[in-house]
Coordinates of C-alpha atoms (C1' of nucleotides) in Angstrom, one line a residue:
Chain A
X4 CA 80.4 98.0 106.8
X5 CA 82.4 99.9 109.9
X6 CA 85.4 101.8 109.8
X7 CA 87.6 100.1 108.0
X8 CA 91.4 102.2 107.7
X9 CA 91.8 99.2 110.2
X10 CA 91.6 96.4 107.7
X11 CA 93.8 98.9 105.3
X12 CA 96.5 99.2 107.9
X13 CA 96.6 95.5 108.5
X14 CA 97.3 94.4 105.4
X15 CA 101.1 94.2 106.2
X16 CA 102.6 92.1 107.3
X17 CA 105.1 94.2 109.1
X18 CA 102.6 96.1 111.1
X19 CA 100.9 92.8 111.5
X20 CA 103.5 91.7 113.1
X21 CA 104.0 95.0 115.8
X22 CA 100.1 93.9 116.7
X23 CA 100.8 90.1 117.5
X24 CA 103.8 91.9 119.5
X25 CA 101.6 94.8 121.3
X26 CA 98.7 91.9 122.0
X27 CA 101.4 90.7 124.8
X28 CA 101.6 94.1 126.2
X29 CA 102.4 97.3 126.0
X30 CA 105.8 97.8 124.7
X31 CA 108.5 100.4 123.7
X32 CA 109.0 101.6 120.4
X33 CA 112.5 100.3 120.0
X34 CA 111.7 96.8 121.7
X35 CA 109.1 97.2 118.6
X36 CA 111.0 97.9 116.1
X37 CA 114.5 95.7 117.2
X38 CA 112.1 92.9 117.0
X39 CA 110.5 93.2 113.5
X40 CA 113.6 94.7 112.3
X41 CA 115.2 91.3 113.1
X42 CA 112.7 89.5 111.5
X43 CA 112.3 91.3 108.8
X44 CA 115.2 93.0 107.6
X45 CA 113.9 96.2 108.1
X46 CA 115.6 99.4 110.1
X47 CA 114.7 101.9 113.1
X48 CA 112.9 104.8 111.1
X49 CA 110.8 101.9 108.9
X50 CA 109.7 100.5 111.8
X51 CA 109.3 103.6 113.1
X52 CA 106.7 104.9 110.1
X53 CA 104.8 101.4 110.6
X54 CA 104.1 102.7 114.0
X55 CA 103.0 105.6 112.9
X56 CA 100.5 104.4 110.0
X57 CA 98.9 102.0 112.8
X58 CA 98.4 105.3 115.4
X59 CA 96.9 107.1 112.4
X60 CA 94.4 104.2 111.7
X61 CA 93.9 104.0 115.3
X62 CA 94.8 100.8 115.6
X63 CA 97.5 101.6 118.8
X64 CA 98.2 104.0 121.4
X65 CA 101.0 105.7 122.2
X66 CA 102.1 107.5 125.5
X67 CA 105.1 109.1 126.1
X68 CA 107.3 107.5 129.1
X69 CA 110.8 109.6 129.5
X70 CA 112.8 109.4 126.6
X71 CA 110.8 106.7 124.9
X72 CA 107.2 105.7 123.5
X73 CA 105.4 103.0 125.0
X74 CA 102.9 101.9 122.1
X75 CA 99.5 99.7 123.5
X76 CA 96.9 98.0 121.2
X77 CA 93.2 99.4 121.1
X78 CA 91.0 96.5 121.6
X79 CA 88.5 98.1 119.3
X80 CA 90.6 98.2 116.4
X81 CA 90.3 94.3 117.0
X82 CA 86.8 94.5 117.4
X83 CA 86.5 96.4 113.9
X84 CA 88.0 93.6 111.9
X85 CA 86.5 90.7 114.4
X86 CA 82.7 92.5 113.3
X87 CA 83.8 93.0 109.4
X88 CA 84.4 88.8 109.4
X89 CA 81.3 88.4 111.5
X90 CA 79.0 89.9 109.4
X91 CA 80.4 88.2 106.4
X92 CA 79.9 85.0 107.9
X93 CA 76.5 85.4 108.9
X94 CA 75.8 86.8 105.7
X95 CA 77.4 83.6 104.3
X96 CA 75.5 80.9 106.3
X97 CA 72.5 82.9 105.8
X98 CA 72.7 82.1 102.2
X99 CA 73.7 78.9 103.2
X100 CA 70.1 77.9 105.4
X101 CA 68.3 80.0 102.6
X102 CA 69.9 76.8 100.4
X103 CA 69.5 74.7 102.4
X104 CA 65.3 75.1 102.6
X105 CA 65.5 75.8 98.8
X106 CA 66.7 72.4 98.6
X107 CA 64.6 70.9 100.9
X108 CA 61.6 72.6 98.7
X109 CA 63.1 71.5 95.8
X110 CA 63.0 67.7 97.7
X111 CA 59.7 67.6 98.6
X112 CA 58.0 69.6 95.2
X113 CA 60.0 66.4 93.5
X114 CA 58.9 63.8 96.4
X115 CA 55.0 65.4 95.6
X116 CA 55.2 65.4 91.9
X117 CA 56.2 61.8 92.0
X118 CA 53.4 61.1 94.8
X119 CA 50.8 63.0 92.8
X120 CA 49.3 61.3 89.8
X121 CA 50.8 64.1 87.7
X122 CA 53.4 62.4 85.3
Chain B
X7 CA 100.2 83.3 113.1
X8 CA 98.7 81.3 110.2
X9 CA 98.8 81.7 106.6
X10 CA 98.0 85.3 106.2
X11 CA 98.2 86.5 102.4
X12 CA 94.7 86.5 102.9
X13 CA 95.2 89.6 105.0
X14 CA 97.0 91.0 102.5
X15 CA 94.3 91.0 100.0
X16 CA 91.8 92.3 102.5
X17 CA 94.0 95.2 102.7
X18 CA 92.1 96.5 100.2
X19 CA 88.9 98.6 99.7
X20 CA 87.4 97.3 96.8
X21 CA 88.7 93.5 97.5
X22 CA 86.9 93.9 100.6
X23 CA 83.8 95.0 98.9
X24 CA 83.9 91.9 96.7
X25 CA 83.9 89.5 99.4
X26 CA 81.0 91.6 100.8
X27 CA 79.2 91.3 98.0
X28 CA 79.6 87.0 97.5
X29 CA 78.8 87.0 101.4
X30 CA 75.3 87.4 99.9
X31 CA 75.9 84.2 97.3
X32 CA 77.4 82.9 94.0
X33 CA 78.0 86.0 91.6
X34 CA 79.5 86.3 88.0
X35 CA 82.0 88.2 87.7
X36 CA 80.4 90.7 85.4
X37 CA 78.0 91.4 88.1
X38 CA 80.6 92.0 90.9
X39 CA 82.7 94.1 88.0
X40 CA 79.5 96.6 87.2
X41 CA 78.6 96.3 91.0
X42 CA 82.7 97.4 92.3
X43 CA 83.2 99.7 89.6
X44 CA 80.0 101.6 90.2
X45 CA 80.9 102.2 93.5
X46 CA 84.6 102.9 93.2
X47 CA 84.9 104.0 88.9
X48 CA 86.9 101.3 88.1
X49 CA 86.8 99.8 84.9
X50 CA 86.0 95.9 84.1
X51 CA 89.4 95.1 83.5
X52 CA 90.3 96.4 87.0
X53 CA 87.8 94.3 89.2
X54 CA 89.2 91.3 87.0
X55 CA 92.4 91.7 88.7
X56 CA 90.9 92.3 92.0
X57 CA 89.3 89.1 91.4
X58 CA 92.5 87.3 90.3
X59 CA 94.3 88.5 93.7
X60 CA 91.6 87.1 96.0
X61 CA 91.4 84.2 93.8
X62 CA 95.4 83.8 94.2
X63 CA 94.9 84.4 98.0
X64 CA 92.9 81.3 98.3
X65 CA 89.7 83.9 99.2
X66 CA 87.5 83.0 96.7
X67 CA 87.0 79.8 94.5
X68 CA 86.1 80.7 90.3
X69 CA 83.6 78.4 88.4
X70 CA 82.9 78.3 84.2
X71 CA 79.5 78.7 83.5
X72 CA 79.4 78.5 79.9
X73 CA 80.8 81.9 78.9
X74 CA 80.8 83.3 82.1
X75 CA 83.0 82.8 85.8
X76 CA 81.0 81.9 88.8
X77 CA 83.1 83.5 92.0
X78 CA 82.0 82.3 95.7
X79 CA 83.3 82.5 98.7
X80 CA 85.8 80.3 100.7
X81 CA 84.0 80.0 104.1
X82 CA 87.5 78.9 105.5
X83 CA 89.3 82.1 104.4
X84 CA 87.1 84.1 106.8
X85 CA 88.5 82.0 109.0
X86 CA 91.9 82.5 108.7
X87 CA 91.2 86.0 109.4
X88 CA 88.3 85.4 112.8
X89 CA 91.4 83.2 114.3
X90 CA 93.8 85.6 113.7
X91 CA 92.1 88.3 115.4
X92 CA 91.1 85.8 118.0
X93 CA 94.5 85.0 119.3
X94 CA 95.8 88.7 119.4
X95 CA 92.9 89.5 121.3
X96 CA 93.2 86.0 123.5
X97 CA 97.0 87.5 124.1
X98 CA 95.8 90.5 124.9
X99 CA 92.8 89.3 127.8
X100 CA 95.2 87.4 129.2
X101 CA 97.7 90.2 129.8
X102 CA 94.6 92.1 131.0
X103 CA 93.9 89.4 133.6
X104 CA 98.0 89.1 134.7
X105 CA 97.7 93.1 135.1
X106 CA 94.6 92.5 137.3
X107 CA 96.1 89.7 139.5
X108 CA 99.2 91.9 139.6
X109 CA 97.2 94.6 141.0
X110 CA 95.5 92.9 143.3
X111 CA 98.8 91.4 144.8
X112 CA 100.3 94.9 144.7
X113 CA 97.2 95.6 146.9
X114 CA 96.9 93.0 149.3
X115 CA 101.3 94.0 150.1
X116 CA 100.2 97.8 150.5
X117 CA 97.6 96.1 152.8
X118 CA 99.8 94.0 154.4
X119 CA 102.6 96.4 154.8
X120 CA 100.4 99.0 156.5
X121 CA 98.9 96.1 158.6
X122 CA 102.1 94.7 159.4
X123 CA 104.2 97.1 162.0
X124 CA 107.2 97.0 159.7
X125 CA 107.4 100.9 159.1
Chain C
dC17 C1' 126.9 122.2 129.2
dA18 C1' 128.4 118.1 126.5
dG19 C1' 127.4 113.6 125.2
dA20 C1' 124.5 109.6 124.7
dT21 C1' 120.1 107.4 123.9
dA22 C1' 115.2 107.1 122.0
dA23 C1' 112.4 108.1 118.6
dT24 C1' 110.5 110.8 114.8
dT25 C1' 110.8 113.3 110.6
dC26 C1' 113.1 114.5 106.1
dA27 C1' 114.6 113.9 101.5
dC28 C1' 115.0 110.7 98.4
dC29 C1' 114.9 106.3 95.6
dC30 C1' 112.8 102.4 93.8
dT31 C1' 109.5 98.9 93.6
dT32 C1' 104.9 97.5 93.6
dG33 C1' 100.1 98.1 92.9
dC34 C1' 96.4 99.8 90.7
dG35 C1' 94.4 102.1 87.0
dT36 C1' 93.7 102.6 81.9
dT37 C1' 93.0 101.1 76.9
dA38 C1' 93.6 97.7 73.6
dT39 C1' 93.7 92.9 72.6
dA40 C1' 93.0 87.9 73.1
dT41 C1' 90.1 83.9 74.2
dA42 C1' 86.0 81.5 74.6
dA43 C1' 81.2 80.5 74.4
dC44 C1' 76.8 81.6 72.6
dA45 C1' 73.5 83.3 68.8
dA46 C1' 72.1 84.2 64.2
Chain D
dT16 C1' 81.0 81.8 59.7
dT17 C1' 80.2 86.2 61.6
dG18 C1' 79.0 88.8 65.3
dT19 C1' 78.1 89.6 70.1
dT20 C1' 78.8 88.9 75.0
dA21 C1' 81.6 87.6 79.0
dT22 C1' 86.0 87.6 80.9
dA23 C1' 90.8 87.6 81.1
dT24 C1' 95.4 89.2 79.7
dA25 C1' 98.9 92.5 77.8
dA26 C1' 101.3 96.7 77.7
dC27 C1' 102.0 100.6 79.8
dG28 C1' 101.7 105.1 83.0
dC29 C1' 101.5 106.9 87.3
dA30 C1' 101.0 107.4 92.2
dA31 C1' 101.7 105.4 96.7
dG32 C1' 104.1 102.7 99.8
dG33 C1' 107.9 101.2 101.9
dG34 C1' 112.9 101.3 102.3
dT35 C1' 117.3 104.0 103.4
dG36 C1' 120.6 107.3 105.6
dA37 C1' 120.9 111.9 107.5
dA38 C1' 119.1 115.3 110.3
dT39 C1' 116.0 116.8 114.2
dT40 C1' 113.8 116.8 118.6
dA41 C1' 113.6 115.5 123.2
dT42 C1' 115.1 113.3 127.4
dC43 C1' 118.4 111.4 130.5
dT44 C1' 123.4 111.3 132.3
dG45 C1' 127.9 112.7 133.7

DNA sequence: CAGATAATTCACCCTTGCGTTATATAACAA
DNA sequence: TTGTTATATAACGCAAGGGTGAATTATCTG
């Protein structure tokens, strides 16, 4: 079910974080990393290696600008997850109507056998 | 952004595999544990803990069934996940649409100032 | 060129997470 | 009761992940 580093990378909350922050806009690697280093205790190079793990599983972009990085979110790496919960779902509620008319057998097999002079 | 440990479990291959797998309906967990550790060599013991976590995570809901545990799905933690992706990407089309409006100013004042016998 | 600034990489530590085997608990079957 | 099946827990080892400070690379500034 799709390429899925994505989900892998996303499940921190740190580099969670840098992608709530990047869906705004492209940004600098230090804005990046003073940000979720405020708010999570964390310093400049570990902020820095979250960056990297989320450019290795695609999830941003980086382009160089002068002295500094400017990181951008991919919007597929959104899509990946959005299509990994959609297909659960529908496989879900699938299930769900296939219950649902399994029931509503069930209903009228019981309706029927009170109906029919059987018991 | 919403209550997100149950990103933190989907960070996880064989996690991930499991919710797959009770996407399709109501399993035991013996079945899901052969089914996992087929697929990935883990032993029983090992999808039992995967199936502690998601059930910690609120991900999945566990049922006795006489000597076995019935695991499903919780319909609302896919949710948690579709709305988180759907705000970042929300964020993200509406800087898309700013950028374009910003454009579209910056070319109606290149317009302008050619137009206009300023230079 | 000599700083200063921005960011990455290095070397290392330490915790956490996942795996294993062995054991416990509980329900069913004989 | 004894044995078997289903699942969870315990105890433990090991590798990975994430953190740190120090060093490196690269760009800008005086």
């Amino acid at each position: 079910m799709g390429r899925m580093q994505t989900m892998d990378a996303l499940g921190d909350p740190v580099r969670r974080r840098i992608v709530e922050l990047l869906a705004a806009g492209t940004r600098p690697a230090g804005e990046l990393a003073r940000s979720v280093g405020d708010a999570y205790g964390i310093s400049q190079p570990a902020a820095s290696r979250h960056l990297r793990v989320l450019r290795e599983a695609g999830i941003v972009d980086s382009e160089i600008d002068g002295q500094r990085r400017l990181y951008s979110l991919r919007r597929e790496a959104m899509d990946d997850v959005a299509t990994w919960v959609e297909n659960v779902r529908a496989f879900w509620d699938q299930r769900l109507d296939a219950l649902e008319t399994e029931i509503a057998r069930g209903n009228r097999a019981r309706r029927d056998s009170r109906t029919t002079p059987g018991a």
